[in-house]
mmCIF file of C-alpha atoms in Angstrom:
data_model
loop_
_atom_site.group_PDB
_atom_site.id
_atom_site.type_symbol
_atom_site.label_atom_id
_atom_site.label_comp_id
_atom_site.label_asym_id
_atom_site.label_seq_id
_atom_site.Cartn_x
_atom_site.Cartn_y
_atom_site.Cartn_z
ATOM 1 C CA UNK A 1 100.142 82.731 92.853
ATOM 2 C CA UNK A 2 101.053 84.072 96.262
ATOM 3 C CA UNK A 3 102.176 87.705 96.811
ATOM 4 C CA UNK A 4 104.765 88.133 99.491
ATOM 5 C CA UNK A 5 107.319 90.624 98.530
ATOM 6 C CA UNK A 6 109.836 93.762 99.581
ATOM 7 C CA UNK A 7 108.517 97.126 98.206
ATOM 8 C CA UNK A 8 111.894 97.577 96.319
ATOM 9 C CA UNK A 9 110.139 94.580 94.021
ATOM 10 C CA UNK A 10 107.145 95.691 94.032
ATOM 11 C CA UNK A 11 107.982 98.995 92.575
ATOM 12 C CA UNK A 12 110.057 97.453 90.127
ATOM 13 C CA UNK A 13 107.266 95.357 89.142
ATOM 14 C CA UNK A 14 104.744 98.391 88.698
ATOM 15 C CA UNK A 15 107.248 100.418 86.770
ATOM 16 C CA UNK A 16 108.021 97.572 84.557
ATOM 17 C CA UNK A 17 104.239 97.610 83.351
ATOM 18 C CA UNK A 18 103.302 99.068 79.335
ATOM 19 C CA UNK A 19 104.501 102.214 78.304
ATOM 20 C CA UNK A 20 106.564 102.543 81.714
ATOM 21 C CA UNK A 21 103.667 103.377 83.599
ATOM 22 C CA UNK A 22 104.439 103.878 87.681
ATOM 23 C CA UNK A 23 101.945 103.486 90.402
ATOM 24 C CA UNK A 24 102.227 105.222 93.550
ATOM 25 C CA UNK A 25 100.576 102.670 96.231
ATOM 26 C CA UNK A 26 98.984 104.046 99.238
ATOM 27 C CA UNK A 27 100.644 103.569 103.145
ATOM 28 C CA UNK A 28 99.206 102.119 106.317
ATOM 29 C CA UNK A 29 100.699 100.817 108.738
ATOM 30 C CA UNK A 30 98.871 97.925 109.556
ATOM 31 C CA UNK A 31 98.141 94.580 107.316
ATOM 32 C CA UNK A 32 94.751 93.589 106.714
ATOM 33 C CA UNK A 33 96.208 90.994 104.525
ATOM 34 C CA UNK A 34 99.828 90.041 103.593
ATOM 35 C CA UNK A 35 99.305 87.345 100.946
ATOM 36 C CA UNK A 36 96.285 86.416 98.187
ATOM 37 C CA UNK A 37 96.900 83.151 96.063
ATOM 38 C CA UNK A 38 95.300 82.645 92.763
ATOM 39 C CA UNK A 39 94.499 86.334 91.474
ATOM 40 C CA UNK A 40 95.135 88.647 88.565
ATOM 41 C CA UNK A 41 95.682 92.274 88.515
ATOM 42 C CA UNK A 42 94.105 95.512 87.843
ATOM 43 C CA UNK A 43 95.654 98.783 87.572
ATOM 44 C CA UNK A 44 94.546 102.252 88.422
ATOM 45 C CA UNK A 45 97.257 104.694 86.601
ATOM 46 C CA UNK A 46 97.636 108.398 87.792
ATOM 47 C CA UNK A 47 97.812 111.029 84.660
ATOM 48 C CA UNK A 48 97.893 114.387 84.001
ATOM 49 C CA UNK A 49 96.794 116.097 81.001
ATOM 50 C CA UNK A 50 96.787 119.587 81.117
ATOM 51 C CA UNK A 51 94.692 120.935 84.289
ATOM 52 C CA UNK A 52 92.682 117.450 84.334
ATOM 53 C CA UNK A 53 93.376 114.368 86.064
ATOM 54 C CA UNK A 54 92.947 111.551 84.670
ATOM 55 C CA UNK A 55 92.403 107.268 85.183
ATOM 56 C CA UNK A 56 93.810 104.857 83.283
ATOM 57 C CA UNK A 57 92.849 101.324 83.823
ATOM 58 C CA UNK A 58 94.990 98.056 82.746
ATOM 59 C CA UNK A 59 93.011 95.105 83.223
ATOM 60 C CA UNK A 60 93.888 92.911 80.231
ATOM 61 C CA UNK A 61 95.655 90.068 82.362
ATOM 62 C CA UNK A 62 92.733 90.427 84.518
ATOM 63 C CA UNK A 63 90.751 86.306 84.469
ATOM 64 C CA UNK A 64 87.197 86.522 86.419
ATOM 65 C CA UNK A 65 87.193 83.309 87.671
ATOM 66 C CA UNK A 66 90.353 84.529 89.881
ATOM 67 C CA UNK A 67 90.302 87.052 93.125
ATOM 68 C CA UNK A 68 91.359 90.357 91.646
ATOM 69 C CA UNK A 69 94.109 92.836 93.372
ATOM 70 C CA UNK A 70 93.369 96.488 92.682
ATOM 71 C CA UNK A 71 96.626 98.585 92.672
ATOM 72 C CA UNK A 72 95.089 102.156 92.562
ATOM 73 C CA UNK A 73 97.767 104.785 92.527
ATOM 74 C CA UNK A 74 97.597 107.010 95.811
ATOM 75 C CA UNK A 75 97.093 110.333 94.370
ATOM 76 C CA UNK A 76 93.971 109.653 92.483
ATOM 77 C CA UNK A 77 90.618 111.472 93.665
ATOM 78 C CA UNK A 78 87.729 109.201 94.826
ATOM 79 C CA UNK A 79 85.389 110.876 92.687
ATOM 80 C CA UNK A 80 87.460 109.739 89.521
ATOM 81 C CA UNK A 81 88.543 105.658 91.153
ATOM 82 C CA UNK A 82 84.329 105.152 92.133
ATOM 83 C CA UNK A 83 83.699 105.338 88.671
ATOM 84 C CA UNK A 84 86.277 103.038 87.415
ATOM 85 C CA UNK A 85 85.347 100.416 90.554
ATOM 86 C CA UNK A 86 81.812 100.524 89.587
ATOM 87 C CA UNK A 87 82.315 99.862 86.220
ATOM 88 C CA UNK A 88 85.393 96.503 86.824
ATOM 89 C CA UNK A 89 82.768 95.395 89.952
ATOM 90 C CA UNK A 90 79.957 95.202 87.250
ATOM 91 C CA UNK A 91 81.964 93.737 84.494
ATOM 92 C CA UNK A 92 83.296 91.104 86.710
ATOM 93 C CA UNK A 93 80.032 90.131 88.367
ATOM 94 C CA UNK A 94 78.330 90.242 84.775
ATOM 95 C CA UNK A 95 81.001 87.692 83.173
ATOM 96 C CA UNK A 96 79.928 83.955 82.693
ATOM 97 C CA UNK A 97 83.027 82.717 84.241
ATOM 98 C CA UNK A 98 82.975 84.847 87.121
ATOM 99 C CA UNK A 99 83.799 82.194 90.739
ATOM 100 C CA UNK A 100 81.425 82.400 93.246
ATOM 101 C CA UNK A 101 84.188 82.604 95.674
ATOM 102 C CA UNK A 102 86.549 85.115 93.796
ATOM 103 C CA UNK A 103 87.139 88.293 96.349
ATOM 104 C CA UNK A 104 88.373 91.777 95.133
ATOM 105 C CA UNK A 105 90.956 93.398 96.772
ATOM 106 C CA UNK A 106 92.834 96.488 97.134
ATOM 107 C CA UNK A 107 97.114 96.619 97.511
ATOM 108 C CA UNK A 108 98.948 99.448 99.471
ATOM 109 C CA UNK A 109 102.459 99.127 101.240
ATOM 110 C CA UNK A 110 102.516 98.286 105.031
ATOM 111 C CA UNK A 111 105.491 100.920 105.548
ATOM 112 C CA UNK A 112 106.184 100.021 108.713
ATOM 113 C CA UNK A 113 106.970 96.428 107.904
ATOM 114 C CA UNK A 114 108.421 97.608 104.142
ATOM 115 C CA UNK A 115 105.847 95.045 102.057
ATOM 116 C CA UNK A 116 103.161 94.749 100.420
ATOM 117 C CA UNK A 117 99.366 93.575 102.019
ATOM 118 C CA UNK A 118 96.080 93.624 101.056
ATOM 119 C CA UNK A 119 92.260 94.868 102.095
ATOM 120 C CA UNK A 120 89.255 93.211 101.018
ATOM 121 C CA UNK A 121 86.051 95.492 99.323
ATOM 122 C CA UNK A 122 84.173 93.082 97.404
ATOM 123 C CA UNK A 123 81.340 93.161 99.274
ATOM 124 C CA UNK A 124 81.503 96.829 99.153
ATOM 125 C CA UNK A 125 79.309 98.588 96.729
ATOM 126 C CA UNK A 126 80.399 102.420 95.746
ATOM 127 C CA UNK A 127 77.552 105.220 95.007
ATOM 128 C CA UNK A 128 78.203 108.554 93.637
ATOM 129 C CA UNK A 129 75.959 111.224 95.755
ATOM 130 C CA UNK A 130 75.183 115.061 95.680
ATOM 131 C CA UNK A 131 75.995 116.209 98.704
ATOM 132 C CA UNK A 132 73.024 119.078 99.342
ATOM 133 C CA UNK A 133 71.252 115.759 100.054
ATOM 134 C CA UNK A 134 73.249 114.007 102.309
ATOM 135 C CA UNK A 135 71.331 113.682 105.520
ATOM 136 C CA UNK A 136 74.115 114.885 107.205
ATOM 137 C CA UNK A 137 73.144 114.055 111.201
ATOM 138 C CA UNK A 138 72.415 110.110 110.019
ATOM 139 C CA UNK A 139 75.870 109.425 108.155
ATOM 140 C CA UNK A 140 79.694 109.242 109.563
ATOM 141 C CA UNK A 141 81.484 111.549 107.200
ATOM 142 C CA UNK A 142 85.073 111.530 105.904
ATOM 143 C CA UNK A 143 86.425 115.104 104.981
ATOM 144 C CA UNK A 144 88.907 115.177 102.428
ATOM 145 C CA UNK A 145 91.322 115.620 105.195
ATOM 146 C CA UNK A 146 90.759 112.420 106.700
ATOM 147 C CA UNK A 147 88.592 114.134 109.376
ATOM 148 C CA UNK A 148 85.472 112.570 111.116
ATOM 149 C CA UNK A 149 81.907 114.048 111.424
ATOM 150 C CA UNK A 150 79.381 112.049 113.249
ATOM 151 C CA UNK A 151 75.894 113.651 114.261
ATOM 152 C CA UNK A 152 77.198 117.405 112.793
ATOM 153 C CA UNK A 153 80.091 116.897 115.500
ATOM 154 C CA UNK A 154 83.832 116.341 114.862
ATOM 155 C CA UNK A 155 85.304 113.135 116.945
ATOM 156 C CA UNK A 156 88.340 110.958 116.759
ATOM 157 C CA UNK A 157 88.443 107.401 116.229
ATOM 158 C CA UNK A 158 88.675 106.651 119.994
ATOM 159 C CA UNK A 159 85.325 109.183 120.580
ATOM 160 C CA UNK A 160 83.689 107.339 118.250
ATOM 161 C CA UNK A 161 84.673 103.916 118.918
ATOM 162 C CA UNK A 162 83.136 104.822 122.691
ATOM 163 C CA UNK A 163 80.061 106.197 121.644
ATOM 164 C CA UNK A 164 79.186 103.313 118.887
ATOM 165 C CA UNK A 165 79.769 100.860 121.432
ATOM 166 C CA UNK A 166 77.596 102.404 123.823
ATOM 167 C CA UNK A 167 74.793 102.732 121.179
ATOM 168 C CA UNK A 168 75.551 99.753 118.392
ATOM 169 C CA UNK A 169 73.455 100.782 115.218
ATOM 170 C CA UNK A 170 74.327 100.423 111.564
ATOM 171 C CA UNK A 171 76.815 103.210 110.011
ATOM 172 C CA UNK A 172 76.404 104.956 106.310
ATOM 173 C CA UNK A 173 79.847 105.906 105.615
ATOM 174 C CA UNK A 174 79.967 109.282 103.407
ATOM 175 C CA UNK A 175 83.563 110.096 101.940
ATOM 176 C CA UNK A 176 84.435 113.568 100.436
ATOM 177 C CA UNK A 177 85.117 112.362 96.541
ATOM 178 C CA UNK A 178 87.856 114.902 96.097
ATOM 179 C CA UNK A 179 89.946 113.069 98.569
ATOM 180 C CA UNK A 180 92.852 111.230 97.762
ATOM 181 C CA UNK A 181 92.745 107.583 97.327
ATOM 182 C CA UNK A 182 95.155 107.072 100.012
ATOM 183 C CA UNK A 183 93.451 109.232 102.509
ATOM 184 C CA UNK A 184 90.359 106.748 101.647
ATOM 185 C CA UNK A 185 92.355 103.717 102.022
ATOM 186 C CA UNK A 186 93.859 104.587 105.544
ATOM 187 C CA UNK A 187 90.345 106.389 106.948
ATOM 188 C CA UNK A 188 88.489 102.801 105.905
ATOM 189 C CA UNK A 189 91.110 100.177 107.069
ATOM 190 C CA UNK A 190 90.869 102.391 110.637
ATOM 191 C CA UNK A 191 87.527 102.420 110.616
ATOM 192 C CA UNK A 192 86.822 98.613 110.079
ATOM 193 C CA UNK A 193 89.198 98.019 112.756
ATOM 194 C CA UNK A 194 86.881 99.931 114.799
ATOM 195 C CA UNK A 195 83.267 98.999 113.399
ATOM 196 C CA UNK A 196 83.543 96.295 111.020
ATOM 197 C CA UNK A 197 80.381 94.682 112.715
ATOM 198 C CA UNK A 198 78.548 97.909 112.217
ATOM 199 C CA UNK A 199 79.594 99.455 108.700
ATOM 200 C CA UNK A 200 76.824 99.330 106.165
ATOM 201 C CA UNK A 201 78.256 97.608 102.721
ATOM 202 C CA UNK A 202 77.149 100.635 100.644
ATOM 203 C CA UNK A 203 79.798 103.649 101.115
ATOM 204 C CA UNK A 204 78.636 107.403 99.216
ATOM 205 C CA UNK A 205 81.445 108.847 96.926
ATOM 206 C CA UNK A 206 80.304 112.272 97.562
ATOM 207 C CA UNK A 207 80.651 115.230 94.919
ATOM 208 C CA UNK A 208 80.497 118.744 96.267
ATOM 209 C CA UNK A 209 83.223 119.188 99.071
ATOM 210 C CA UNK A 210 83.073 119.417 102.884
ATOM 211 C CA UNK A 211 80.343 119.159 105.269
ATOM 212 C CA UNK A 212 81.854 120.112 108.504
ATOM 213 C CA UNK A 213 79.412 122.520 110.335
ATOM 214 C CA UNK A 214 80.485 122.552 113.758
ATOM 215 C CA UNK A 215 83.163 120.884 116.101
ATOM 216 C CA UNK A 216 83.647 119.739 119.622
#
């Protein structure tokens, strides 16, 4: 099935979900991918209970032999999505009828262009770190603010587009695992703009806040 539609039907098709459930899809204004044929879905629900947030996952129309669109809702925390990615990644790659050629794929809303696209991770594999051991001059770090630290330095995307280029060398990408899912989704679409070439596959979900040190 091909996905090409106007946010106004894509909300009404999240809403319309069990129990009424909405998701809140993440922004960017640039399309990685505006259509994916033969998939199923996967949702990431937002929820409150109390002082706790928490995850709730829909997969039952999910078919493993298909790609699989991720619709995570924005204001989730990366600390609590990593856990639920691991676990769908695992199941998926585990299951006899899994296709060799099935990709995974995360939605958000292009809201410049008012539609729905699409980012590839399934090649991406998600680890859940402490920061106190973070190596923290040998990693490009994501603060929860969206925020880049590279060599105990922050730099903008330009600074460190330059300086990458100019020394080429594989990148650990660290994010801050109380950020928002949306601030992940925008800080990773930028950076593979950027450094696609030069992004190691495995990303650190890190617990324990920000790292910033110092500044330029």
């Amino acid at each position: 099935m091909k996905v090409k539609l106007s946010l106004l039907l894509i909300c009404i098709a999240l809403i319309s979900c069990k129990n009424k459930k909405e998701i809140q899809l993440p922004k960017a204004a640039f399309s990685v991918l505006t259509a994916v044929e033969d998939h199923s879905p996967i949702y990431l629900f937002f929820k409150k209970k109390g002082l706790d947030t928490l995850v709730v996952v829909n997969r039952k129309n999910a078919i493993s032999s298909t790609h699989w669109i991720f619709s995570v809702d924005k204001r989730l925390p990366m600390r609590l999505v990593v856990l639920q990615l691991q676990l769908l990644q695992a199941k998926k790659a585990s299951s006899a009828h899994k296709s060799e050629t099935a990709q995974n794929y995360f939605a958000y809303a292009n809201d410049s262009l008012k539609a729905l696209a699409f980012t590839p991770f399934t090649n991406t594999t998600y680890q859940l770190v402490n920061k106190a051991k973070l190596p923290i001059n040998q990693l490009l770090w994501v603060t929860k603010s969206g925020e880049l630290q590279w060599q105990g330095n922050l730099v903008t995307y330009k600074q460190l587009a330059l300086e990458c280029q100019s020394k080429p060398n594989q990148i650990q990408l660290a994010f801050d695992g109380s950020m928002s899912f949306e601030m992940y989704l925008t800080s990773k679409i930028n950076l593979d703009r950027l450094l696609a070439s030069q992004l190691m596959t495995t990303e650190w979900v890190v617990i324990g806040g920000d790292r910033v040190r110092s500044s330029k």
